[in-house]
XYZ file of N, CA, C and O in Angstrom:
608
model
N 142.027 140.598 48.887
C 141.496 140.457 50.229
C 142.665 140.191 51.194
O 143.517 139.355 50.941
N 142.674 140.908 52.307
C 143.696 140.697 53.322
C 143.440 139.370 54.034
O 142.288 138.954 54.202
N 144.512 138.718 54.466
C 144.370 137.455 55.160
C 143.497 137.598 56.400
O 142.663 136.735 56.698
N 143.633 138.683 57.137
C 142.812 138.878 58.344
C 141.320 138.927 58.014
O 140.488 138.555 58.841
N 140.967 139.378 56.814
C 139.569 139.397 56.388
C 139.133 138.035 55.851
O 137.946 137.730 55.811
N 140.103 137.245 55.409
C 139.805 135.951 54.819
C 139.585 134.868 55.870
O 138.865 133.909 55.634
N 140.188 134.994 57.032
C 140.017 133.998 58.090
C 138.630 134.162 58.706
O 138.261 135.257 59.133
N 137.876 133.063 58.744
C 136.504 133.145 59.249
C 136.270 132.295 60.499
O 135.167 132.281 61.039
N 137.284 131.575 60.978
C 137.106 130.788 62.196
C 138.261 129.842 62.434
O 139.126 129.674 61.581
N 138.258 129.230 63.601
C 139.257 128.231 63.953
C 138.640 126.865 63.733
O 137.501 126.622 64.168
N 139.353 125.943 63.077
C 138.783 124.643 62.757
C 139.238 123.527 63.682
O 138.430 122.874 64.323
N 140.549 123.258 63.759
C 140.995 122.121 64.564
C 142.445 122.273 64.994
O 143.158 123.130 64.498
N 142.853 121.445 65.911
C 144.253 121.235 66.203
C 144.500 119.752 66.010
O 143.580 118.940 66.057
N 145.758 119.383 65.747
C 146.103 118.000 65.444
C 147.178 117.508 66.403
O 148.078 118.267 66.762
N 147.058 116.249 66.798
C 148.064 115.640 67.660
C 148.433 114.264 67.113
O 147.646 113.617 66.425
N 149.642 113.838 67.426
C 150.101 112.498 67.095
C 149.994 111.675 68.373
O 150.527 112.069 69.410
N 149.302 110.550 68.312
C 148.999 109.756 69.501
C 150.011 108.638 69.708
O 150.256 107.844 68.805
N 150.571 108.577 70.923
C 151.428 107.451 71.301
C 150.599 106.170 71.319
O 151.034 105.133 70.850
N 149.424 106.240 71.911
C 148.481 105.121 71.962
C 147.190 105.630 71.318
O 146.388 106.322 71.946
N 147.020 105.295 70.057
C 145.944 105.839 69.225
C 144.565 105.649 69.859
O 143.814 106.607 70.047
N 144.210 104.406 70.194
C 142.874 104.128 70.728
C 142.658 104.775 72.090
O 141.584 105.314 72.364
N 143.657 104.732 72.961
C 143.536 105.341 74.287
C 143.348 106.853 74.180
O 142.554 107.443 74.918
N 144.066 107.476 73.252
C 143.939 108.924 73.052
C 142.531 109.288 72.585
O 141.923 110.224 73.101
N 142.013 108.537 71.638
C 140.642 108.790 71.167
C 139.650 108.601 72.306
O 138.764 109.441 72.528
N 139.804 107.546 73.080
C 138.889 107.297 74.195
C 138.942 108.419 75.231
O 137.905 108.832 75.756
N 140.135 108.935 75.519
C 140.261 110.035 76.480
C 139.469 111.248 75.999
O 138.683 111.825 76.753
N 139.662 111.639 74.741
C 138.961 112.818 74.233
C 137.460 112.575 74.076
O 136.662 113.495 74.232
N 137.057 111.340 73.812
C 135.625 111.039 73.787
C 135.020 111.268 75.174
O 133.897 111.758 75.287
N 135.763 110.958 76.215
C 135.261 111.182 77.571
C 135.182 112.673 77.900
O 134.468 113.069 78.826
N 135.894 113.506 77.125
C 135.781 114.957 77.293
C 134.643 115.533 76.450
O 134.415 116.740 76.460
N 133.941 114.689 75.701
C 132.782 115.137 74.935
C 132.963 115.144 73.429
O 132.040 115.488 72.693
N 134.139 114.761 72.936
C 134.367 114.697 71.490
C 133.745 113.421 70.929
O 133.674 112.404 71.617
N 133.294 113.473 69.670
C 132.754 112.301 68.980
C 133.495 112.115 67.661
O 133.916 113.087 67.024
N 133.665 110.861 67.268
C 134.336 110.565 66.002
C 133.403 110.914 64.841
O 132.257 110.496 64.826
N 133.938 111.672 63.887
C 133.117 112.034 62.725
C 133.699 111.521 61.408
O 132.997 111.472 60.410
N 134.986 111.144 61.406
C 135.583 110.635 60.166
C 136.905 109.940 60.490
O 137.639 110.394 61.363
N 137.182 108.848 59.795
C 138.460 108.161 59.909
C 139.017 107.920 58.511
O 138.253 107.790 57.550
N 140.353 107.877 58.382
C 140.976 107.674 57.084
C 142.427 107.244 57.260
O 142.942 107.190 58.372
N 143.067 106.937 56.123
C 144.499 106.661 56.095
C 145.067 107.345 54.858
O 144.343 107.627 53.903
N 146.370 107.628 54.898
C 147.082 108.227 53.764
C 148.421 107.507 53.614
O 149.412 107.901 54.237
N 148.466 106.445 52.826
C 149.704 105.674 52.697
C 150.905 106.514 52.250
O 152.029 106.230 52.660
N 150.710 107.555 51.457
C 151.825 108.399 51.004
C 152.525 109.103 52.156
O 153.670 109.530 52.025
N 151.852 109.255 53.289
C 152.419 109.906 54.466
C 152.650 108.902 55.609
O 152.782 109.303 56.760
N 152.668 107.609 55.260
C 152.832 106.561 56.264
C 151.780 106.697 57.364
O 152.026 106.375 58.525
N 150.627 107.203 57.001
C 149.529 107.424 57.948
C 148.592 106.227 57.875
O 147.837 106.078 56.916
N 148.682 105.385 58.894
C 147.853 104.178 58.926
C 146.464 104.474 59.459
O 145.483 103.898 59.017
N 146.403 105.366 60.468
C 145.127 105.689 61.100
C 145.050 107.178 61.400
O 146.003 107.758 61.934
N 143.918 107.756 61.065
C 143.634 109.147 61.426
C 142.147 109.250 61.738
O 141.327 108.583 61.108
N 141.832 110.073 62.713
C 140.437 110.284 63.102
C 140.214 111.766 63.343
O 141.033 112.429 63.968
N 139.107 112.265 62.826
C 138.679 113.619 63.136
C 137.576 113.498 64.179
O 136.579 112.798 63.962
N 137.798 114.140 65.303
C 136.801 114.196 66.368
C 136.164 115.577 66.361
O 136.792 116.555 65.947
N 134.948 115.668 66.849
C 134.233 116.942 66.927
C 133.575 117.043 68.291
O 133.020 116.078 68.808
N 133.650 118.225 68.883
C 132.968 118.481 70.157
C 131.781 119.395 69.849
O 131.956 120.589 69.623
N 130.559 118.851 69.806
C 129.408 119.640 69.375
C 129.068 120.807 70.297
O 128.541 121.817 69.837
N 129.395 120.691 71.566
C 129.039 121.746 72.510
C 129.896 123.001 72.302
O 129.431 124.119 72.488
N 131.173 122.806 71.923
C 132.076 123.950 71.759
C 132.483 124.182 70.308
O 133.274 125.063 70.023
N 131.962 123.352 69.389
C 132.160 123.541 67.959
C 133.642 123.550 67.562
O 134.098 124.433 66.841
N 134.405 122.559 68.048
C 135.831 122.451 67.754
C 136.136 121.031 67.282
O 135.585 120.065 67.800
N 137.051 120.924 66.324
C 137.524 119.635 65.844
C 138.903 119.332 66.427
O 139.687 120.244 66.698
N 139.192 118.050 66.570
C 140.490 117.552 67.004
C 140.879 116.420 66.063
O 140.123 115.464 65.884
N 142.043 116.542 65.433
C 142.530 115.547 64.484
C 143.610 114.713 65.177
O 144.546 115.273 65.751
N 143.466 113.389 65.130
C 144.420 112.498 65.794
C 145.050 111.575 64.759
O 144.347 110.925 63.982
N 146.399 111.544 64.758
C 147.169 110.684 63.864
C 147.849 109.578 64.657
O 148.198 109.775 65.821
N 148.109 108.451 64.004
C 148.866 107.395 64.673
C 150.318 107.839 64.857
O 150.793 108.752 64.194
N 151.023 107.195 65.775
C 152.359 107.636 66.195
C 153.418 107.557 65.111
O 154.445 108.225 65.209
N 153.200 106.783 64.062
C 154.213 106.624 63.019
C 153.967 107.495 61.789
O 154.730 107.435 60.825
N 152.923 108.295 61.802
C 152.585 109.123 60.644
C 153.691 110.130 60.343
O 154.260 110.724 61.253
N 153.993 110.287 59.070
C 154.989 111.270 58.627
C 154.297 112.580 58.282
O 154.220 112.985 57.128
N 153.782 113.233 59.297
C 153.039 114.479 59.138
C 153.945 115.624 59.588
O 154.593 115.527 60.624
N 154.005 116.712 58.814
C 154.852 117.837 59.219
C 154.482 118.333 60.616
O 153.310 118.441 60.968
N 155.504 118.632 61.389
C 155.313 119.108 62.747
C 156.443 120.051 63.105
O 157.378 120.228 62.325
N 156.400 120.623 64.261
C 157.432 121.534 64.741
C 158.079 120.914 65.957
O 157.405 120.320 66.794
N 159.377 121.007 66.078
C 160.072 120.496 67.254
C 160.517 119.061 67.078
O 160.558 118.529 65.984
N 160.858 118.421 68.192
C 161.300 117.040 68.172
C 160.365 116.196 69.025
O 159.592 116.714 69.833
N 160.476 114.887 68.866
C 159.666 113.982 69.668
C 160.059 114.090 71.134
O 161.223 114.302 71.455
N 159.088 113.940 72.005
C 159.331 113.936 73.445
C 159.976 112.612 73.817
O 159.456 111.547 73.499
N 161.111 112.673 74.482
C 161.788 111.479 74.946
C 161.178 111.026 76.268
O 160.602 111.837 77.010
N 161.309 109.757 76.580
C 160.665 109.177 77.761
C 160.965 109.948 79.036
O 160.077 110.206 79.841
N 162.207 110.353 79.253
C 162.586 111.019 80.500
C 162.463 112.536 80.455
O 162.802 113.205 81.438
N 162.005 113.109 79.354
C 161.841 114.560 79.273
C 160.737 115.012 80.223
O 159.640 114.465 80.217
N 161.051 116.036 81.039
C 160.012 116.593 81.904
C 158.937 117.239 81.021
O 157.764 117.030 81.189
N 159.365 118.055 80.084
C 158.483 118.623 79.077
C 159.352 119.158 77.945
O 160.564 119.278 78.091
N 158.738 119.456 76.833
C 159.440 120.027 75.689
C 158.701 121.299 75.301
O 157.472 121.306 75.209
N 159.436 122.375 75.082
C 158.810 123.605 74.624
C 158.920 123.684 73.111
O 160.002 123.565 72.552
N 157.799 123.859 72.459
C 157.710 124.032 71.015
C 156.741 125.171 70.742
O 156.259 125.823 71.663
N 156.424 125.394 69.506
C 155.523 126.483 69.165
C 154.120 126.255 69.734
O 153.485 127.171 70.228
N 153.620 125.017 69.660
C 152.318 124.712 70.241
C 152.545 124.393 71.710
O 153.145 123.376 72.052
N 152.111 125.263 72.602
C 152.395 125.094 74.022
C 151.316 124.325 74.773
O 151.618 123.545 75.658
N 150.044 124.559 74.452
C 148.987 123.835 75.135
C 147.668 123.974 74.398
O 147.524 124.794 73.515
N 146.721 123.149 74.800
C 145.347 123.196 74.331
C 144.540 123.740 75.505
O 144.704 123.284 76.628
N 143.685 124.702 75.275
C 142.931 125.310 76.364
C 141.426 125.134 76.131
O 140.920 125.441 75.059
N 140.764 124.647 77.167
C 139.310 124.525 77.149
C 138.734 125.468 78.202
O 139.230 125.528 79.331
N 137.686 126.195 77.851
C 136.967 127.023 78.816
C 136.054 126.087 79.611
O 135.350 125.263 79.023
N 136.094 126.216 80.935
C 135.302 125.340 81.800
C 134.548 126.172 82.836
O 134.894 127.329 83.088
N 133.548 125.564 83.435
C 132.816 126.225 84.518
C 133.620 126.194 85.815
O 133.570 127.135 86.599
N 134.346 125.092 86.052
C 135.077 124.906 87.307
C 136.423 124.247 86.998
O 136.470 123.058 86.653
N 137.514 124.986 87.128
C 138.850 124.489 86.780
C 139.299 123.353 87.696
O 139.966 122.423 87.251
N 138.954 123.426 88.971
C 139.341 122.356 89.906
C 138.607 121.062 89.576
O 139.202 119.992 89.546
N 137.323 121.163 89.323
C 136.538 119.984 88.967
C 137.047 119.372 87.666
O 137.155 118.145 87.547
N 137.371 120.206 86.685
C 137.890 119.710 85.403
C 139.213 118.978 85.614
O 139.444 117.907 85.045
N 140.089 119.555 86.437
C 141.384 118.926 86.736
C 141.184 117.569 87.399
O 141.775 116.565 87.003
N 140.329 117.526 88.413
C 140.069 116.286 89.143
C 139.514 115.210 88.216
O 139.941 114.057 88.259
N 138.570 115.577 87.370
C 137.961 114.612 86.451
C 138.970 114.140 85.411
O 139.026 112.956 85.073
N 139.785 115.041 84.875
C 140.808 114.653 83.896
C 141.803 113.678 84.519
O 142.209 112.698 83.876
N 142.181 113.911 85.772
C 143.092 112.993 86.467
C 142.442 111.626 86.625
O 143.091 110.591 86.446
N 141.161 111.608 86.928
C 140.431 110.344 87.052
C 140.418 109.591 85.727
O 140.457 108.364 85.693
N 140.395 110.329 84.609
C 140.348 109.718 83.284
C 141.726 109.325 82.759
O 141.845 108.841 81.641
N 142.773 109.544 83.548
C 144.104 109.098 83.141
C 145.098 110.191 82.851
O 146.242 109.912 82.485
N 144.703 111.445 82.995
C 145.642 112.547 82.796
C 146.655 112.557 83.939
O 146.440 111.944 84.986
N 147.757 113.271 83.741
C 148.801 113.419 84.754
C 148.823 114.873 85.197
O 148.808 115.788 84.366
N 148.866 115.092 86.495
C 148.812 116.443 87.040
C 150.039 117.254 86.644
O 151.166 116.778 86.744
N 149.847 118.461 86.205
C 150.945 119.361 85.852
C 150.987 120.547 86.810
O 152.028 120.890 87.342
N 149.845 121.162 87.066
C 149.823 122.366 87.897
C 149.831 122.061 89.392
O 150.125 122.948 90.185
N 149.490 120.850 89.772
C 149.441 120.419 91.179
C 148.371 121.133 91.997
O 148.234 120.902 93.181
N 147.646 122.034 91.362
C 146.586 122.761 92.061
C 145.810 123.573 91.023
O 146.197 123.650 89.868
N 144.757 124.216 91.482
C 144.065 125.200 90.652
C 144.638 126.560 91.028
O 144.689 126.910 92.198
N 145.096 127.291 90.022
C 145.764 128.573 90.266
C 144.799 129.731 90.062
O 143.908 129.673 89.213
N 145.003 130.764 90.852
C 144.306 132.034 90.673
C 145.390 133.062 90.405
O 146.208 133.344 91.270
N 145.403 133.581 89.181
C 146.491 134.438 88.710
C 145.912 135.753 88.212
O 144.873 135.768 87.542
N 146.604 136.841 88.490
C 146.217 138.135 87.936
C 147.180 138.477 86.816
O 148.395 138.507 87.009
N 146.627 138.686 85.635
C 147.406 139.077 84.458
C 147.335 140.594 84.356
O 146.317 141.154 83.955
N 148.408 141.262 84.742
C 148.410 142.728 84.820
C 149.029 143.353 83.590
O 149.995 142.841 83.032
N 148.450 144.465 83.192
C 149.020 145.281 82.112
C 148.827 146.744 82.480
O 148.231 147.068 83.513
N 149.312 147.644 81.628
C 149.138 149.071 81.864
C 147.667 149.480 81.798
O 147.263 150.478 82.376
N 146.866 148.687 81.065
C 145.467 149.050 80.819
C 144.505 148.508 81.866
O 143.573 149.184 82.268
N 144.735 147.244 82.292
C 143.824 146.647 83.270
C 144.413 145.345 83.798
O 145.354 144.797 83.235
N 143.834 144.870 84.872
C 144.184 143.581 85.446
C 143.066 142.593 85.110
O 141.887 142.943 85.193
N 143.457 141.374 84.750
C 142.477 140.331 84.492
C 142.789 139.154 85.404
O 143.901 138.629 85.384
N 141.817 138.765 86.218
C 141.980 137.628 87.123
C 141.534 136.361 86.404
O 140.439 136.315 85.831
N 142.415 135.361 86.415
C 142.077 134.080 85.804
C 142.217 132.974 86.840
O 142.988 133.082 87.790
N 141.455 131.935 86.625
C 141.521 130.731 87.468
C 141.652 129.554 86.520
O 140.802 129.365 85.639
N 142.739 128.764 86.688
C 142.964 127.668 85.762
C 143.689 126.508 86.426
O 144.183 126.617 87.544
N 143.761 125.402 85.696
C 144.552 124.248 86.096
C 145.127 123.628 84.824
O 144.607 123.841 83.724
N 146.221 122.863 84.994
C 146.914 122.251 83.862
C 147.155 120.771 84.118
O 147.518 120.382 85.231
N 146.968 119.959 83.069
C 147.270 118.530 83.135
C 147.973 118.126 81.844
O 147.896 118.831 80.832
N 148.680 116.999 81.905
C 149.123 116.320 80.692
C 148.051 115.296 80.357
O 147.630 114.531 81.236
N 147.600 115.248 79.105
C 146.681 114.179 78.724
C 147.441 112.859 78.819
O 148.675 112.862 78.900
N 146.750 111.720 78.783
C 147.472 110.450 78.778
C 148.441 110.345 77.598
O 149.410 109.600 77.646
N 148.205 111.113 76.552
C 149.073 111.122 75.371
C 150.262 112.066 75.531
O 151.223 111.982 74.804
N 150.194 113.019 76.457
C 151.318 113.901 76.731
C 151.112 115.368 76.403
O 151.913 116.196 76.812
N 150.059 115.737 75.667
C 149.869 117.154 75.386
C 149.373 117.874 76.642
O 148.696 117.294 77.475
N 149.749 119.137 76.761
C 149.331 119.942 77.899
C 147.931 120.484 77.629
O 147.664 121.049 76.565
N 147.046 120.301 78.592
C 145.676 120.817 78.497
C 145.466 121.810 79.633
O 145.719 121.496 80.796
N 145.021 123.000 79.283
C 144.664 124.005 80.278
C 143.152 124.045 80.405
O 142.438 124.081 79.404
N 142.673 124.054 81.636
C 141.254 124.259 81.919
C 141.130 125.657 82.506
O 141.596 125.932 83.612
N 140.516 126.565 81.757
C 140.416 127.975 82.112
C 138.959 128.320 82.389
O 138.094 128.101 81.537
N 138.705 128.848 83.592
C 137.345 129.299 83.877
C 137.062 130.517 83.013
O 137.957 131.314 82.723
N 135.809 130.645 82.597
C 135.419 131.687 81.656
C 135.885 133.060 82.144
O 135.695 133.423 83.299
N 136.499 133.798 81.219
C 137.045 135.116 81.523
C 136.907 135.977 80.271
O 136.961 135.485 79.159
N 136.737 137.262 80.486
C 136.606 138.183 79.359
C 137.901 139.006 79.232
O 138.218 139.799 80.111
N 138.628 138.802 78.152
C 139.871 139.539 77.914
C 139.633 140.884 77.240
O 140.556 141.676 77.119
N 138.416 141.129 76.781
C 138.136 142.395 76.085
C 137.931 143.545 77.052
O 137.539 143.442 78.140
């Protein structure tokens, strides 16, 4: 069986939390619920939580800041504006990108895009208009709020 035939869906993304409880609380305010917690002493993992968002059927795995979990790139230093690694951002489809940005800022996110953008993604085949906004979560990951768009 080819790998492309074997993949049946997307399950989760994982983040390491600077402030474990605050990170969980932020994502709970976005609609995620805790479904499982555990520890793995062999990986110096004191706390881990799997969150689930029932409306969008996505899991989010959160590890404590000291966990020895394989990752890509280096830790973000305090004065770093941003760090580019393989995982660039988390994107949620929203009804209203401006409203999502405003609410995320109210919940403790930090503004990244400074506005809601309307961008045309042009190719030889067609143009696709997107409307989005970007924030840093209180933990530091980049979150994109993208209004529903059809790329097909």
